Amino acid sequence: MARITIRVEPRHADNSPCDHAVKPSGKPRDPASGCTGRTAYAVVCSEHGDVGGPHHIKQLAAPAATEHRQEHRAALAAR
Ligand SMILES: [Zn+2]
Ligand SMILES: [Zn+2]
């Protein structure tokens, strides 16, 4: 079976992924990059897509990603 990957993806206000370089404040480092700034962090699972709603701070997204990873591990162990 395919390996499942779960990651935290930064998002812009319109929910598009942000892969721009940003300052610690979340504001774009390069004003010409077209980046509108990071406003949320989504937990993205390769099997389920977005897991739950976006988190407004990264510190909350990381535990949600860990929790989802553990759910997968538990599901595998139950088989
Ligand atoms: Zn961006
Ligand atoms: Zn999943």
CSV table of C-alpha atoms and ligand atoms in Angstrom, one decimal:
chain,number,residue,atom,x,y,z
A,1,MET,CA,0.0,0.0,0.0
A,2,ALA,CA,1.0,3.6,-0.6
A,3,ARG,CA,2.9,5.3,2.1
A,4,ILE,CA,0.8,8.0,3.8
A,5,THR,CA,2.3,11.4,4.4
A,6,ILE,CA,0.8,14.0,6.6
A,7,ARG,CA,2.2,17.5,6.6
A,8,VAL,CA,1.4,21.0,7.7
A,9,GLU,CA,0.9,23.3,4.8
A,10,PRO,CA,0.8,27.1,5.2
A,11,ARG,CA,-2.1,28.8,3.5
A,12,HIS,CA,-3.0,32.2,2.4
A,13,ALA,CA,-6.3,33.9,3.3
A,14,ASP,CA,-7.9,32.5,0.1
A,15,ASN,CA,-6.8,28.9,1.2
A,16,SER,CA,-4.2,28.6,-1.5
A,17,PRO,CA,-0.9,27.0,-0.4
A,18,CYS,CA,1.9,29.4,0.6
A,19,ASP,CA,5.4,28.2,-0.4
A,20,HIS,CA,6.8,31.7,-0.2
A,21,ALA,CA,9.5,32.9,2.1
A,22,VAL,CA,7.9,34.8,4.9
A,23,LYS,CA,9.1,36.7,7.9
A,24,PRO,CA,8.4,35.3,11.4
A,25,SER,CA,5.4,37.6,11.5
A,26,GLY,CA,3.8,35.7,8.5
A,27,LYS,CA,4.2,38.7,6.2
A,28,PRO,CA,5.9,38.1,2.8
A,29,ARG,CA,9.6,38.5,2.7
A,30,ASP,CA,9.6,39.6,-0.9
A,31,PRO,CA,6.7,42.1,-1.7
A,32,ALA,CA,7.1,41.2,-5.4
A,33,SER,CA,6.4,37.5,-4.9
A,34,GLY,CA,2.6,37.9,-5.0
A,35,CYS,CA,2.3,36.5,-1.6
A,36,THR,CA,-0.5,37.8,0.5
A,37,GLY,CA,0.9,36.5,3.8
A,38,ARG,CA,0.2,33.3,5.7
A,39,THR,CA,-3.0,33.3,7.7
A,40,ALA,CA,-3.6,29.6,8.4
A,41,TYR,CA,-1.9,26.2,8.6
A,42,ALA,CA,-3.7,23.2,7.2
A,43,VAL,CA,-3.0,19.6,8.1
A,44,VAL,CA,-2.9,17.7,4.7
A,45,CYS,CA,-3.0,13.9,4.5
A,46,SER,CA,-2.0,12.1,1.3
A,47,GLU,CA,-5.0,9.8,1.8
A,48,HIS,CA,-7.6,12.2,3.2
A,49,GLY,CA,-6.6,15.6,1.9
A,50,ASP,CA,-7.3,18.4,4.4
A,51,VAL,CA,-7.8,17.1,7.9
A,52,GLY,CA,-10.1,19.3,9.9
A,53,GLY,CA,-10.2,23.0,9.4
A,54,PRO,CA,-7.2,25.2,9.0
A,55,HIS,CA,-5.4,26.3,12.2
A,56,HIS,CA,-4.6,29.9,12.7
A,57,ILE,CA,-1.4,29.2,14.4
A,58,LYS,CA,1.3,26.7,13.5
A,59,GLN,CA,1.7,25.5,17.1
A,60,LEU,CA,-1.9,24.1,16.9
A,61,ALA,CA,-1.4,22.5,13.5
A,62,ALA,CA,1.6,20.4,14.5
A,63,PRO,CA,-0.2,18.5,17.3
A,64,ALA,CA,-3.2,18.0,14.9
A,65,ALA,CA,-0.9,16.4,12.3
A,66,THR,CA,0.7,14.2,15.0
A,67,GLU,CA,-2.8,13.1,16.2
A,68,HIS,CA,-3.9,12.2,12.6
A,69,ARG,CA,-0.6,10.3,12.1
A,70,GLN,CA,-1.4,8.3,15.2
A,71,GLU,CA,-4.9,7.5,13.9
A,72,HIS,CA,-3.4,6.0,10.8
A,73,ARG,CA,-1.0,4.0,12.9
A,74,ALA,CA,-3.8,2.7,15.1
A,75,ALA,CA,-5.8,1.8,12.0
A,76,LEU,CA,-2.9,-0.2,10.6
A,77,ALA,CA,-2.3,-2.0,13.9
A,78,ALA,CA,-6.0,-3.0,14.0
A,79,ARG,CA,-5.7,-4.9,10.7
B,1,ZN,ZN,2.6,33.1,0.2
B,2,ZN,ZN,-5.4,10.5,6.8
